[in-house]
mmCIF file of C-alpha atoms in Angstrom:
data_model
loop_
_atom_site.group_PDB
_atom_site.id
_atom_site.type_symbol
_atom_site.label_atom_id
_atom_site.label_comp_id
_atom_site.label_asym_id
_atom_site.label_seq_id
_atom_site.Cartn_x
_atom_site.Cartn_y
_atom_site.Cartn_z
ATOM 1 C CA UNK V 990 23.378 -10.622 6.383
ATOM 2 C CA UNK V 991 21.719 -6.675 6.436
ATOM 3 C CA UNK V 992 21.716 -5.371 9.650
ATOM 4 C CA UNK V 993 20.207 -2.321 11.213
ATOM 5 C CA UNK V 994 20.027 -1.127 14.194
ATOM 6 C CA UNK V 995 17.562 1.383 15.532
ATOM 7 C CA UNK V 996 18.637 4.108 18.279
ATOM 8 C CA UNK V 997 15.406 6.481 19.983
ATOM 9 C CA UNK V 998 16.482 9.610 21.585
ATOM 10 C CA UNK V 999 14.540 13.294 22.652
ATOM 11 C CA UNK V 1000 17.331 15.472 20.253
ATOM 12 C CA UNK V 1001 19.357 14.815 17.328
ATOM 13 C CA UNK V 1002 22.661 15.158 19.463
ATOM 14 C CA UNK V 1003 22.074 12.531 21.809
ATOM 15 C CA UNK V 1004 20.894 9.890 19.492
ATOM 16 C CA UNK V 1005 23.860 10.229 17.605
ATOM 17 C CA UNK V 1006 26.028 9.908 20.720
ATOM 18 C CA UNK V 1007 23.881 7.137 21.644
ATOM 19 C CA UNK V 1008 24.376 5.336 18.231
ATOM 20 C CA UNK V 1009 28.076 5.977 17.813
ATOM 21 C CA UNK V 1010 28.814 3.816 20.991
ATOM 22 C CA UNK V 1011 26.387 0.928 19.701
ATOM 23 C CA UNK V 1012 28.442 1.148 16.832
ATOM 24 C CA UNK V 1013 31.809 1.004 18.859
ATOM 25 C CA UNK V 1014 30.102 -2.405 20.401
ATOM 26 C CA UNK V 1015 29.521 -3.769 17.237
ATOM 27 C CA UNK V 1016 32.933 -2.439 15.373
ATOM 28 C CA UNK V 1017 34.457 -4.530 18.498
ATOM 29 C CA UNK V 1018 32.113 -7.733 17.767
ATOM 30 C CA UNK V 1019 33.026 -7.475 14.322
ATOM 31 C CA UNK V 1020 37.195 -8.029 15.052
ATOM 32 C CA UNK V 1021 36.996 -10.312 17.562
ATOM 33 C CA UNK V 1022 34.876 -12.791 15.460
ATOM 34 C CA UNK V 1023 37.306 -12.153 11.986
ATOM 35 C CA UNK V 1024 34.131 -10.374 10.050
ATOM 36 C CA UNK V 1025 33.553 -7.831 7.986
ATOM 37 C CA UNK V 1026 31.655 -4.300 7.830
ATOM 38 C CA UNK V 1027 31.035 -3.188 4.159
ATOM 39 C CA UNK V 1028 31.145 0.218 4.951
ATOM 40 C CA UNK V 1029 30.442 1.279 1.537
ATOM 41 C CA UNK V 1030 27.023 0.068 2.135
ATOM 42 C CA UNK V 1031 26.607 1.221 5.083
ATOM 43 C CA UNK V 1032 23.866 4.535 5.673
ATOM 44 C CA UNK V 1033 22.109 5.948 8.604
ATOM 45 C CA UNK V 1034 19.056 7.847 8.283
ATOM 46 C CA UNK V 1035 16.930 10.433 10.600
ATOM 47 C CA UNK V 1036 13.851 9.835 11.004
ATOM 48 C CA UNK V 1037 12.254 13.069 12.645
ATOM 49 C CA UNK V 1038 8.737 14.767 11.757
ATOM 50 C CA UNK V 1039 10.353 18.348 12.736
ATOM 51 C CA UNK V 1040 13.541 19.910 11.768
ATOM 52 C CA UNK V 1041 16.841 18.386 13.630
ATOM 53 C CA UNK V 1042 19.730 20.059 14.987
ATOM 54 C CA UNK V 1043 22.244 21.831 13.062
ATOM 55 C CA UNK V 1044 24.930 19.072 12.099
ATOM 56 C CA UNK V 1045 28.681 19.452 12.827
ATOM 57 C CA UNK V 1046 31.928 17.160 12.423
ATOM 58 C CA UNK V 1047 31.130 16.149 16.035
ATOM 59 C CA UNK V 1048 27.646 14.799 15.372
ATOM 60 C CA UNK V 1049 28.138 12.085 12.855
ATOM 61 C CA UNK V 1050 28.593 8.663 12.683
ATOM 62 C CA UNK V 1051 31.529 6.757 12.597
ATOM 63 C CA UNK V 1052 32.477 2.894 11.867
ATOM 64 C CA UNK V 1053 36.387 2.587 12.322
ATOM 65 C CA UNK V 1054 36.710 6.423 11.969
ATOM 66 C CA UNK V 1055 35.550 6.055 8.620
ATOM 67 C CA UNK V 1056 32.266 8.407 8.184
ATOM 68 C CA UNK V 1057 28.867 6.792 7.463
ATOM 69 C CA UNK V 1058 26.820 9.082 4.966
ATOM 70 C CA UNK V 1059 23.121 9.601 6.120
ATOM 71 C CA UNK V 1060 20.239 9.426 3.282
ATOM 72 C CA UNK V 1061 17.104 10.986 2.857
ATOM 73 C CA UNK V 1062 15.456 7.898 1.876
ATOM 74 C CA UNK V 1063 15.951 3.912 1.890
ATOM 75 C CA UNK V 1064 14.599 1.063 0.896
ATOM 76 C CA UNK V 1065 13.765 -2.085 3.766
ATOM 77 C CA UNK V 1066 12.228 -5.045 3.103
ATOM 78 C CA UNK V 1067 10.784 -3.834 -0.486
ATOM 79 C CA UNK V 1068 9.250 -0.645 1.136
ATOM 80 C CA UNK V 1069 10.744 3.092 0.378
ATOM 81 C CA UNK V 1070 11.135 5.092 4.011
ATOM 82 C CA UNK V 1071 11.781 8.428 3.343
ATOM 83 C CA UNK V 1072 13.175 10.419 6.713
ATOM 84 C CA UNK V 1073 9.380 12.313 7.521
ATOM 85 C CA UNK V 1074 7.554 9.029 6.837
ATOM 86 C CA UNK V 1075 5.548 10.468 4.233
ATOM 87 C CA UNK V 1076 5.672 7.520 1.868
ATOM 88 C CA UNK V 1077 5.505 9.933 -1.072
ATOM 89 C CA UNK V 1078 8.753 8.570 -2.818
ATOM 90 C CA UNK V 1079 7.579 4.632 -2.271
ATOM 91 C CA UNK V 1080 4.238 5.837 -3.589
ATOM 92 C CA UNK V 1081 5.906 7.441 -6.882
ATOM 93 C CA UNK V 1082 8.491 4.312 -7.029
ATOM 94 C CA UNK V 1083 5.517 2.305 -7.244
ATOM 95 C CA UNK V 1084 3.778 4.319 -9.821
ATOM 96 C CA UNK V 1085 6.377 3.528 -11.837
ATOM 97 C CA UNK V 1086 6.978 0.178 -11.423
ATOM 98 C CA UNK V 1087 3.180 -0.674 -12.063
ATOM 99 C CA UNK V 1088 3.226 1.566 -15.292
ATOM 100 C CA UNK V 1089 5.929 -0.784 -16.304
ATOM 101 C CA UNK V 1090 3.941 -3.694 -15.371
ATOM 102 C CA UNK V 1091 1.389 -2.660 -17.537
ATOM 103 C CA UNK V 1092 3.405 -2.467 -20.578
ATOM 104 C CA UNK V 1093 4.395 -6.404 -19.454
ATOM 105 C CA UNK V 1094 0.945 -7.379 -19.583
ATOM 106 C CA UNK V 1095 -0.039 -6.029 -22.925
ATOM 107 C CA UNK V 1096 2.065 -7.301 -24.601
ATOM 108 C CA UNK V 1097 1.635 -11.059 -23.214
ATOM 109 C CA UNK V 1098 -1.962 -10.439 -22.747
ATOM 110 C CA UNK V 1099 -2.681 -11.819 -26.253
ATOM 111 C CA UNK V 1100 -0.747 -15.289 -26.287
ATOM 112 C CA UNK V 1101 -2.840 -16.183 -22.916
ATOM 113 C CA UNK V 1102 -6.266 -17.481 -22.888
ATOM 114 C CA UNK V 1103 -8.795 -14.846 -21.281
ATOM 115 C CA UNK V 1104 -9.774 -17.025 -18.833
ATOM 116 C CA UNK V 1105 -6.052 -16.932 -16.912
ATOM 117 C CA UNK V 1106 -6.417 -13.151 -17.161
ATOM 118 C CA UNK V 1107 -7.303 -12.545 -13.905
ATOM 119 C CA UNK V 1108 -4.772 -14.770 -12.706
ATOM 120 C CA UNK V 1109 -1.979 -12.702 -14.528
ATOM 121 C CA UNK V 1110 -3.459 -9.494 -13.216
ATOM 122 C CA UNK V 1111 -3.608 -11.394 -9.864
ATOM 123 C CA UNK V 1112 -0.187 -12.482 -9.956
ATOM 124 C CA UNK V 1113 2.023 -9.033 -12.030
ATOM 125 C CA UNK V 1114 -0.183 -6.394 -10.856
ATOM 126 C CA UNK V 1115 -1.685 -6.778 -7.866
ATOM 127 C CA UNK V 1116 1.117 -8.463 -5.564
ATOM 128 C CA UNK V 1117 3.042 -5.416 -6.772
ATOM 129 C CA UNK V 1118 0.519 -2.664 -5.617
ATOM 130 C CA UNK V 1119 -0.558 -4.772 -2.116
ATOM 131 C CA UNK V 1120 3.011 -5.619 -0.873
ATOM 132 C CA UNK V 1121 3.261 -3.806 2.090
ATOM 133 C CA UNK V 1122 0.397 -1.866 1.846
ATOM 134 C CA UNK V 1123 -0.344 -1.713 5.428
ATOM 135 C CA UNK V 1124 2.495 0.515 5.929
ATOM 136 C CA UNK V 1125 2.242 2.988 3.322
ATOM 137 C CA UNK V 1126 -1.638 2.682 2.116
ATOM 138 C CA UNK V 1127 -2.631 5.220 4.930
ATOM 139 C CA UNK V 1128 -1.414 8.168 2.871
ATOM 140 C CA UNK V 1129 -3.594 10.807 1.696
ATOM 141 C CA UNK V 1130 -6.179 9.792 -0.674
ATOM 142 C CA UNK V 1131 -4.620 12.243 -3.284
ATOM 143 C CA UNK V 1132 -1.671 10.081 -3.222
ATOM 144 C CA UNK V 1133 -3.691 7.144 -3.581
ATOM 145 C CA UNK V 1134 -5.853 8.310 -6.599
ATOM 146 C CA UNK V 1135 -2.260 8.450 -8.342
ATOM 147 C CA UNK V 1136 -2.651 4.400 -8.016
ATOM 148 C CA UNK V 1137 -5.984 4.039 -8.638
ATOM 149 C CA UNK V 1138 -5.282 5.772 -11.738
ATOM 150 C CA UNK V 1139 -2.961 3.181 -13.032
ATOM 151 C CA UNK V 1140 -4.800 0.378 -11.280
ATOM 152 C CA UNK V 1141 -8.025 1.477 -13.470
ATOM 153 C CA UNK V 1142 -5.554 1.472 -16.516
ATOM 154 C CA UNK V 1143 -5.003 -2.012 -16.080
ATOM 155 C CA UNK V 1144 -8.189 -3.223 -15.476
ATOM 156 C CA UNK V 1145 -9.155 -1.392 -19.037
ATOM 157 C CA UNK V 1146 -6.287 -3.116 -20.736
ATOM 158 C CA UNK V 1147 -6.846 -6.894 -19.690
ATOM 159 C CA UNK V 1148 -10.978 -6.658 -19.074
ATOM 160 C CA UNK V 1149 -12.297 -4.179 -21.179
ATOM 161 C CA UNK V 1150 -14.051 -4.085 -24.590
ATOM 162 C CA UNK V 1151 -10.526 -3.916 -26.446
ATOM 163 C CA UNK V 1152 -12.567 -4.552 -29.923
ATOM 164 C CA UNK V 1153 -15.058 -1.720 -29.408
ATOM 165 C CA UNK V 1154 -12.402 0.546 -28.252
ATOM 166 C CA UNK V 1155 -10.297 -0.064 -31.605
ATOM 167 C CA UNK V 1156 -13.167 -0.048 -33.716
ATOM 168 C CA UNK V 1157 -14.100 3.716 -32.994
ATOM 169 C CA UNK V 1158 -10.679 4.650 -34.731
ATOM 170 C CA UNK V 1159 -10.797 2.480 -37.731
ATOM 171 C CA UNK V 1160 -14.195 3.935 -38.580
ATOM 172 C CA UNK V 1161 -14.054 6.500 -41.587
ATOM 173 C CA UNK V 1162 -15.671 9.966 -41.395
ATOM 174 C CA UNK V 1163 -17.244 9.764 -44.442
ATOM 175 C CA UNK V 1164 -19.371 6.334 -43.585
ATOM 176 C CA UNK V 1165 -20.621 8.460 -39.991
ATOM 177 C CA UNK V 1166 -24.014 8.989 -39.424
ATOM 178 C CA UNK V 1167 -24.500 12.978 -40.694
ATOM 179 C CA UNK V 1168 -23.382 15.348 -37.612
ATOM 180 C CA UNK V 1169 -21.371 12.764 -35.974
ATOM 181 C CA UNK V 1170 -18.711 13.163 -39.085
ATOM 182 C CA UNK V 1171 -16.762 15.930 -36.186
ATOM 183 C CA UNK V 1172 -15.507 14.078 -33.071
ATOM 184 C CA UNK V 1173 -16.471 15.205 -29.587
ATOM 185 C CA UNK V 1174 -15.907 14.822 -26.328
ATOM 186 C CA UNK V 1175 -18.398 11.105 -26.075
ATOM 187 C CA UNK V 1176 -15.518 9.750 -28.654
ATOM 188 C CA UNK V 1177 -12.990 10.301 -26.482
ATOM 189 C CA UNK V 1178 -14.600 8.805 -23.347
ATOM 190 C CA UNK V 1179 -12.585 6.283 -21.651
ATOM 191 C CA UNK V 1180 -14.593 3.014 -20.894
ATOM 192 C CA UNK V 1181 -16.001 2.978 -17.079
ATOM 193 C CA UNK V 1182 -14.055 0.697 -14.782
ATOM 194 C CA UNK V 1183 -16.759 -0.155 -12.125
ATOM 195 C CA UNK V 1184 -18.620 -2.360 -13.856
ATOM 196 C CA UNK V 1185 -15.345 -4.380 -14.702
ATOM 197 C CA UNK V 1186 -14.057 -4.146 -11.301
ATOM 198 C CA UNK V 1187 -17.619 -5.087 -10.414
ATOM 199 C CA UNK V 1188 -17.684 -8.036 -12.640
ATOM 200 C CA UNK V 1189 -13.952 -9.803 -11.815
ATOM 201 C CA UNK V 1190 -14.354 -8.633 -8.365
ATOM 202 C CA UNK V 1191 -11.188 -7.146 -8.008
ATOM 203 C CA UNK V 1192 -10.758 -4.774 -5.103
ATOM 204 C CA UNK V 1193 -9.791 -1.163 -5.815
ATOM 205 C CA UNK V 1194 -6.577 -0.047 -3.798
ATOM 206 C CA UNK V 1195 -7.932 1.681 -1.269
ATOM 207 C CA UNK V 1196 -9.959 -1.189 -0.550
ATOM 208 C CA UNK V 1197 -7.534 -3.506 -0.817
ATOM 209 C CA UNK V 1198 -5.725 -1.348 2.451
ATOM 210 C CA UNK V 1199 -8.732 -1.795 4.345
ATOM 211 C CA UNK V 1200 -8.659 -5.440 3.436
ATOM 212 C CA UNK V 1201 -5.480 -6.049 4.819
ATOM 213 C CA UNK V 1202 -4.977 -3.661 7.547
ATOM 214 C CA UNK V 1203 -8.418 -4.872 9.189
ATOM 215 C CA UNK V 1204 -7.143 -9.102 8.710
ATOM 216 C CA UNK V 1205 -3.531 -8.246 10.305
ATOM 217 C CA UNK V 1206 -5.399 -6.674 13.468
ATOM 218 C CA UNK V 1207 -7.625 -9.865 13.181
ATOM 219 C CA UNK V 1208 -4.629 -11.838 13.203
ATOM 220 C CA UNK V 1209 -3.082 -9.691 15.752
ATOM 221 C CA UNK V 1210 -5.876 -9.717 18.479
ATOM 222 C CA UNK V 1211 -6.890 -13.563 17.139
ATOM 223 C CA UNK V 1212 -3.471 -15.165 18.018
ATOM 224 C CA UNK V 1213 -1.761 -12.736 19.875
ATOM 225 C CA UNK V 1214 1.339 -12.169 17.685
ATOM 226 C CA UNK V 1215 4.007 -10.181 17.305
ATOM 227 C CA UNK V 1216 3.675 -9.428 20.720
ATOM 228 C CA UNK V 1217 4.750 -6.251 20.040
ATOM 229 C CA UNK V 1218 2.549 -5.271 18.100
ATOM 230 C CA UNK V 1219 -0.200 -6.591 20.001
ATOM 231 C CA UNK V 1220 1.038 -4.635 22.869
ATOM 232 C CA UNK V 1221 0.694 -1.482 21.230
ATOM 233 C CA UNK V 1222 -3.335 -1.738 20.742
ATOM 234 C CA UNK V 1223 -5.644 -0.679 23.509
ATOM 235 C CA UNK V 1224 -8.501 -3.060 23.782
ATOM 236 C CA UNK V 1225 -11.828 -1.307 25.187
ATOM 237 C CA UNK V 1226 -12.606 -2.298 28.643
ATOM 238 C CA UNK V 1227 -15.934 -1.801 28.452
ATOM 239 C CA UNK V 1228 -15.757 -4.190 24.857
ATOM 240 C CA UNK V 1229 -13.289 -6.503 24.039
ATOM 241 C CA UNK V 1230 -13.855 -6.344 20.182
ATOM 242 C CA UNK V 1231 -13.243 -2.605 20.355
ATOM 243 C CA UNK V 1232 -9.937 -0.949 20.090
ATOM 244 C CA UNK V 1233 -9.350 2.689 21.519
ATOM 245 C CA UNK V 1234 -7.883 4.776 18.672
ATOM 246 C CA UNK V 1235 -4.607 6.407 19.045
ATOM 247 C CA UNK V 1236 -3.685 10.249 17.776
ATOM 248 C CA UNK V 1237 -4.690 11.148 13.954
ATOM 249 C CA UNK V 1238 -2.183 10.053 12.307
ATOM 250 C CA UNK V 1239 -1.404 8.330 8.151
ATOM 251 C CA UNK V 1240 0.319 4.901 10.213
ATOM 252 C CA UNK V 1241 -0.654 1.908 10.921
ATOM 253 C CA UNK V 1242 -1.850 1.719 14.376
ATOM 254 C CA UNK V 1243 -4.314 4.282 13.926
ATOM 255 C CA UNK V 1244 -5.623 3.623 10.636
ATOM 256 C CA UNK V 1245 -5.763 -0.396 11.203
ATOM 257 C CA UNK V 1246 -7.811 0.457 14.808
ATOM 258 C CA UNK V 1247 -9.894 2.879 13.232
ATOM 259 C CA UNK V 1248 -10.859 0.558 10.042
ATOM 260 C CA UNK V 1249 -11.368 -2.291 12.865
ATOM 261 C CA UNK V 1250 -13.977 -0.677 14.851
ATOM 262 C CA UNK V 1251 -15.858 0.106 11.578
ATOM 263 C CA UNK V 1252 -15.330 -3.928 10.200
ATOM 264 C CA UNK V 1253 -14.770 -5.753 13.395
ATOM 265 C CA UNK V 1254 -18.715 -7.738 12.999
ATOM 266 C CA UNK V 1255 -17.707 -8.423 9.445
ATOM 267 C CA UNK V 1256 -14.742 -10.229 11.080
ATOM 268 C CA UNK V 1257 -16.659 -11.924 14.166
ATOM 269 C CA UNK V 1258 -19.216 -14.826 15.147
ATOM 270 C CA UNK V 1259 -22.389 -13.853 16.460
ATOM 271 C CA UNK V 1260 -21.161 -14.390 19.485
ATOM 272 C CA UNK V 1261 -18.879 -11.556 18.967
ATOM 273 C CA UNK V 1262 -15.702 -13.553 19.973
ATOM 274 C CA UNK V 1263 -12.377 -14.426 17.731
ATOM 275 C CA UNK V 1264 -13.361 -17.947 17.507
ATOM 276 C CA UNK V 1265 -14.056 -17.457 13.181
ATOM 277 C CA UNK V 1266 -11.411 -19.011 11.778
ATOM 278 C CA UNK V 1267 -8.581 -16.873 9.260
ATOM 279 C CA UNK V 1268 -10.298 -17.942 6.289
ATOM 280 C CA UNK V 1269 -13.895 -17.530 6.704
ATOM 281 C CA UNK V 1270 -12.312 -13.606 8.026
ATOM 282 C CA UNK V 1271 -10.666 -13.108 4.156
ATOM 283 C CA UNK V 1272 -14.251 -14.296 2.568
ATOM 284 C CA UNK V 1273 -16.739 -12.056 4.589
ATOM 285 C CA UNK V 1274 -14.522 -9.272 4.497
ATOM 286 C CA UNK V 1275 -13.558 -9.223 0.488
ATOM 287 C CA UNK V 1276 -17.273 -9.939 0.285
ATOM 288 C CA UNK V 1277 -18.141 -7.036 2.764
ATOM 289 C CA UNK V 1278 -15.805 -4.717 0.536
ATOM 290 C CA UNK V 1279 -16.614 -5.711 -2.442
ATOM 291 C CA UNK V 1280 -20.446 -4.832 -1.987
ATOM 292 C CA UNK V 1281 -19.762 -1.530 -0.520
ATOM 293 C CA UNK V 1282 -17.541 -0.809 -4.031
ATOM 294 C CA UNK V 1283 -20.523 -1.915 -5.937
ATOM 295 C CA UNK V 1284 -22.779 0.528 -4.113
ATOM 296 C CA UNK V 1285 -24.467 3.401 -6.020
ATOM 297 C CA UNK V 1286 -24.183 4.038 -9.472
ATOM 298 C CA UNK V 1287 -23.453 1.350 -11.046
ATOM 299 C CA UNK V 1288 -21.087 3.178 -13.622
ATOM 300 C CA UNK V 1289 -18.923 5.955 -11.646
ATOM 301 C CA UNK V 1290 -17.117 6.052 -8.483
ATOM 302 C CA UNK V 1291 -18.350 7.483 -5.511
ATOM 303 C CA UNK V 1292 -16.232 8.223 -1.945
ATOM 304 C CA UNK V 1293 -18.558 5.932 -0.222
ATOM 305 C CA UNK V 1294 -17.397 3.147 -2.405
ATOM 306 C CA UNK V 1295 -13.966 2.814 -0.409
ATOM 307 C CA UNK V 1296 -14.321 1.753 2.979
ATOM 308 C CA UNK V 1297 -10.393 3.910 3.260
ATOM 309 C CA UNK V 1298 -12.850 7.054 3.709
ATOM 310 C CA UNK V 1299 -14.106 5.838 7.096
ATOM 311 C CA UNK V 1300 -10.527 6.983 8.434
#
């Protein structure tokens, strides 16, 4: 079904020449076994952190002489690339779509018991905001606060005190205490979302990056698989469990190793070896996360409460 093929090369010229005889190859496959290219489907996109070359007729891509139109952004396997790898326009695509989730929930929220809440918030919120998040969850933590914002939004709606919250507005002025008949700033306080995030144990999103990103390099180093990926970590010489990090950077590899060398005796025996099984890895470390999110006050949020700030 989707194709795509991916073509490395030092300038913007010569990965275009590069990719417009792949394409020949495949435009030849294509007739000789009686299938089709939908080329109005069809998009190539430039992936570069810099600024590429000047384009001219001579450096685009062609399918049957027909011109392929190159995008700033696309969407693979559920996740938004944009062409500097930012992840900015999955991030606001997301922000979106859990807003909209949100709405969902409210309005069902009443015709299901409160016991399957966390269940619904489990299964409409939350698969939303972790797909993928090992890819895009290393942005800035500016862009993540955008999520958290929602996230906390949600918690409010399905876990909060909804009765206490309506019953500040349906109070009269006249049957206030005297001096509280003028509202201030207290009124208007939005309830604190620790202590419910605290209470359901629900991981925050930043958490919930360092939650996955530290069980796929478990799973990685563990079993070996994809080999590719495997080969792109450095293992420590001097300690197995350790991973050299890689060049600062928002991606995966660098991030994930980082975030391991911080969890990895979370993860491990006491014999420091992979032999813990996968699922006794997912309980110590949600465990391990959730206590560091409970640190502190036990009301606001402090940095030290994501374990995303030890990157």
């Amino acid at each position: 079904d989707d194709t795509n093929i991916f073509v490395s090369a030092t300038t913007y010229s010569e990965a275009i020449a590069k990719a417009n005889d792949v394409l020949k190859a495949v435009s030849a496959y294509m007739l000789v076994n009686q299938l089709h290219i939908n080329l109005s489907k069809s998009y190539f996109i430039n992936f570069t952190r810099g600024k590429s070359d000047q384009c001219d007729e001579s450096q685009k891509l062609f399918i049957n002489k027909t011109v392929i139109k190159e995008v700033n952004e696309i969407k693979f396997l559920g996740v938004i690339l944009d062409k500097n790898l930012t992840f900015e326009p999955h991030v606001n695509y997301l922000c979106k779509k859990l807003s909209s989730c949100i709405g969902s929930l409210n309005r069902m929220k009443n015709f299901v018991p409160k016991e399957l809440h966390l269940s619904l918030y489990h299964t409409l919120f939350e698969s939303h905001l972790s797909y993928g998040i090992s890819v895009w969850g290393g942005v800035s933590n500016t862009k993540l606060e955008k999520l958290f914002v929602i996230q906390k939004r949600c918690i409010r709606m399905l876990f909060g005190d909804y009765e206490m919250f309506m019953d500040k507005f349906m109070t009269c002025a006249r049957v206030r205490p005297f001096g509280e008949q003028l509202l201030g700033a207290t009124f208007f306080e939005k309830e604190h979302t620790k202590p419910l995030f605290t209470r359901e144990k629900i991981l925050t999103v930043q958490n919930l990056y360092a939650y996955h990103c530290t069980l796929e390099v478990f799973k990685i180093l563990k079993f070996r698989t994809p080999i590719s990926l495997f080969s792109c970590f450095r293992i420590s010489k001097r300690k197995r469990t350790l991973l050299l990090t890689p060049d600062p950077s928002i991606y995966f590899l660098y991030k994930s190793a980082r975030l391991w060398n911080k969890l990895q005796k979370v993860f491990l025996d006491d014999s420091l070896d992979f032999s813990t099984t996968l699922g006794a890895a997912k309980a110590r470390t949600k465990h391990h996360l959730l206590d560091i999110q409970a640190k502190h006050d036990a009301k606001t949020w402090n940095s030290s409460n994501f374990a995303h700030s030890f990157t």
